[in-house]
Amino acid sequence: MDLLLAVLAGFTVAAVTTPVGISGAVLLLPVQLSALGMHGPAVSATNLLYNVVATPLGLRRLVRSARGHGAEMAVAVVAAVPCSIVGAAVRVTWLSDPDLFRALLAVLMFGMGLRLLIVRSRKRPEPAPNAPARGRGVLALAAGGAALFGAAVGIGGGSLLAPLLVGVSGWLTSRAAVVALSTTLTTSVVGLTAYAVFDLVGFGAAPATPDWGVGLALGVGGMAGSLVGIGLSRRLGEQPLRFLLGGLILLTGVSYLVGLVR
């Protein structure tokens, strides 16, 4: 039953989040913490395992439909690698406190979601495809920070990078999704490896290795859901995708805040 729930959860969240650059892992944390009763760094590692399975097909489809962002993807990936390792180390040490983990996640998700929903009415000009809005150095910094936090909480860097690119830098959602999902996949592969190594050598809180059954079930559902979501997204415009992204993140943050006060 747990595995069936995991497949359904992975499919549902991926279908609505992949088109806007989110892997779905950001919305799977409540499923693991509440419905499946998981806890500790293993929750973050299991989410990263979901990303590793669910993200590649959706990313491939996005790359094929949005060419011309190779340089931006490369900058984000290079920045994400070392920061993902640091993020995993932070999770098994400082963020092993469950209350601190929930509080930090709630505040960040709430703030990012709100920033996307409160937007200016005027449209900012879209930068050229091979010239990031505020320079590749800024993109690297944003991707690195997103990867660090994304590996720590297990949501993948794209869940944080996409709102920054769309809400702050003014990127189109379709453009941000490609770079964000590239960051998510890199963060997930490197972060998952780091968790496994930390658990093997006894560094930090345990268990840090993922629940392989749950993670793979979530990933299989997410793999199918991501393809369905990308197909459906072609019928939506830019503004609905922007508000969908902000609304999903805001609701996630609110759910964690509510959980903290109970």
mmCIF file of N, CA and C in Angstrom, residues 9 11 21 23-24 32 57 67 69 73 77 85 105 110 126 135 142 145 173 184 198 217 222 256:
data_model
loop_
_atom_site.group_PDB
_atom_site.id
_atom_site.type_symbol
_atom_site.label_atom_id
_atom_site.label_comp_id
_atom_site.label_asym_id
_atom_site.label_seq_id
_atom_site.Cartn_x
_atom_site.Cartn_y
_atom_site.Cartn_z
ATOM 1 N N ALA A 9 1.461 9.423 -5.657
ATOM 2 C CA ALA A 9 1.925 10.740 -5.225
ATOM 3 C C ALA A 9 2.968 11.288 -6.193
ATOM 4 N N PHE A 11 3.372 10.568 -9.359
ATOM 5 C CA PHE A 11 2.740 10.914 -10.634
ATOM 6 C C PHE A 11 2.020 12.258 -10.546
ATOM 7 N N GLY A 21 9.508 23.802 -13.926
ATOM 8 C CA GLY A 21 10.880 23.643 -13.463
ATOM 9 C C GLY A 21 11.042 23.038 -12.091
ATOM 10 N N SER A 23 10.755 19.581 -9.755
ATOM 11 C CA SER A 23 10.724 18.139 -9.937
ATOM 12 C C SER A 23 9.523 17.488 -9.275
ATOM 13 N N GLY A 24 8.931 18.123 -8.291
ATOM 14 C CA GLY A 24 7.839 17.527 -7.534
ATOM 15 C C GLY A 24 8.261 17.123 -6.142
ATOM 16 N N GLN A 32 6.059 11.969 2.720
ATOM 17 C CA GLN A 32 6.994 11.115 3.447
ATOM 18 C C GLN A 32 6.919 11.331 4.958
ATOM 19 N N LEU A 57 13.670 12.155 -18.033
ATOM 20 C CA LEU A 57 12.796 12.152 -19.206
ATOM 21 C C LEU A 57 12.131 13.506 -19.415
ATOM 22 N N ARG A 67 15.553 24.928 -27.138
ATOM 23 C CA ARG A 67 16.976 24.891 -27.439
ATOM 24 C C ARG A 67 17.618 26.264 -27.225
ATOM 25 N N HIS A 69 19.893 27.037 -24.634
ATOM 26 C CA HIS A 69 20.223 27.364 -23.251
ATOM 27 C C HIS A 69 21.368 26.503 -22.716
ATOM 28 N N MET A 73 22.754 26.192 -18.796
ATOM 29 C CA MET A 73 22.661 24.904 -18.112
ATOM 30 C C MET A 73 24.025 24.488 -17.576
ATOM 31 N N VAL A 77 25.010 23.746 -13.665
ATOM 32 C CA VAL A 77 25.457 22.403 -13.279
ATOM 33 C C VAL A 77 26.808 22.448 -12.571
ATOM 34 N N ILE A 85 27.251 18.748 -2.234
ATOM 35 C CA ILE A 85 27.966 18.001 -1.201
ATOM 36 C C ILE A 85 27.897 18.732 0.132
ATOM 37 N N LEU A 105 12.593 25.268 6.187
ATOM 38 C CA LEU A 105 11.918 24.958 4.930
ATOM 39 C C LEU A 105 10.645 25.782 4.783
ATOM 40 N N PHE A 110 7.586 29.736 1.886
ATOM 41 C CA PHE A 110 6.562 30.771 1.983
ATOM 42 C C PHE A 110 7.029 32.050 1.287
ATOM 43 N N GLU A 126 12.702 40.151 -22.089
ATOM 44 C CA GLU A 126 13.367 38.854 -21.943
ATOM 45 C C GLU A 126 14.768 38.917 -22.518
ATOM 46 N N GLY A 135 23.999 38.197 -15.680
ATOM 47 C CA GLY A 135 25.345 37.674 -15.800
ATOM 48 C C GLY A 135 25.465 36.242 -15.337
ATOM 49 N N ALA A 142 23.357 31.860 -7.776
ATOM 50 C CA ALA A 142 21.992 31.443 -7.485
ATOM 51 C C ALA A 142 21.846 29.925 -7.563
ATOM 52 N N GLY A 145 23.631 28.292 -4.500
ATOM 53 C CA GLY A 145 22.836 28.420 -3.282
ATOM 54 C C GLY A 145 21.616 27.524 -3.302
ATOM 55 N N THR A 173 9.016 31.356 -17.947
ATOM 56 C CA THR A 173 8.947 30.101 -17.207
ATOM 57 C C THR A 173 9.539 28.944 -17.995
ATOM 58 N N THR A 184 18.395 20.581 -10.702
ATOM 59 C CA THR A 184 17.770 19.564 -9.855
ATOM 60 C C THR A 184 18.417 18.194 -10.058
ATOM 61 N N PHE A 198 28.315 9.496 3.435
ATOM 62 C CA PHE A 198 28.272 9.928 4.832
ATOM 63 C C PHE A 198 27.755 8.813 5.732
ATOM 64 N N ALA A 217 9.623 3.948 -6.158
ATOM 65 C CA ALA A 217 8.196 4.015 -6.473
ATOM 66 C C ALA A 217 7.770 5.444 -6.761
ATOM 67 N N GLY A 222 6.655 9.618 -10.812
ATOM 68 C CA GLY A 222 7.060 10.941 -11.259
ATOM 69 C C GLY A 222 7.519 10.964 -12.694
ATOM 70 N N TYR A 256 3.842 23.664 6.107
ATOM 71 C CA TYR A 256 4.889 23.456 7.104
ATOM 72 C C TYR A 256 4.721 24.393 8.297
#
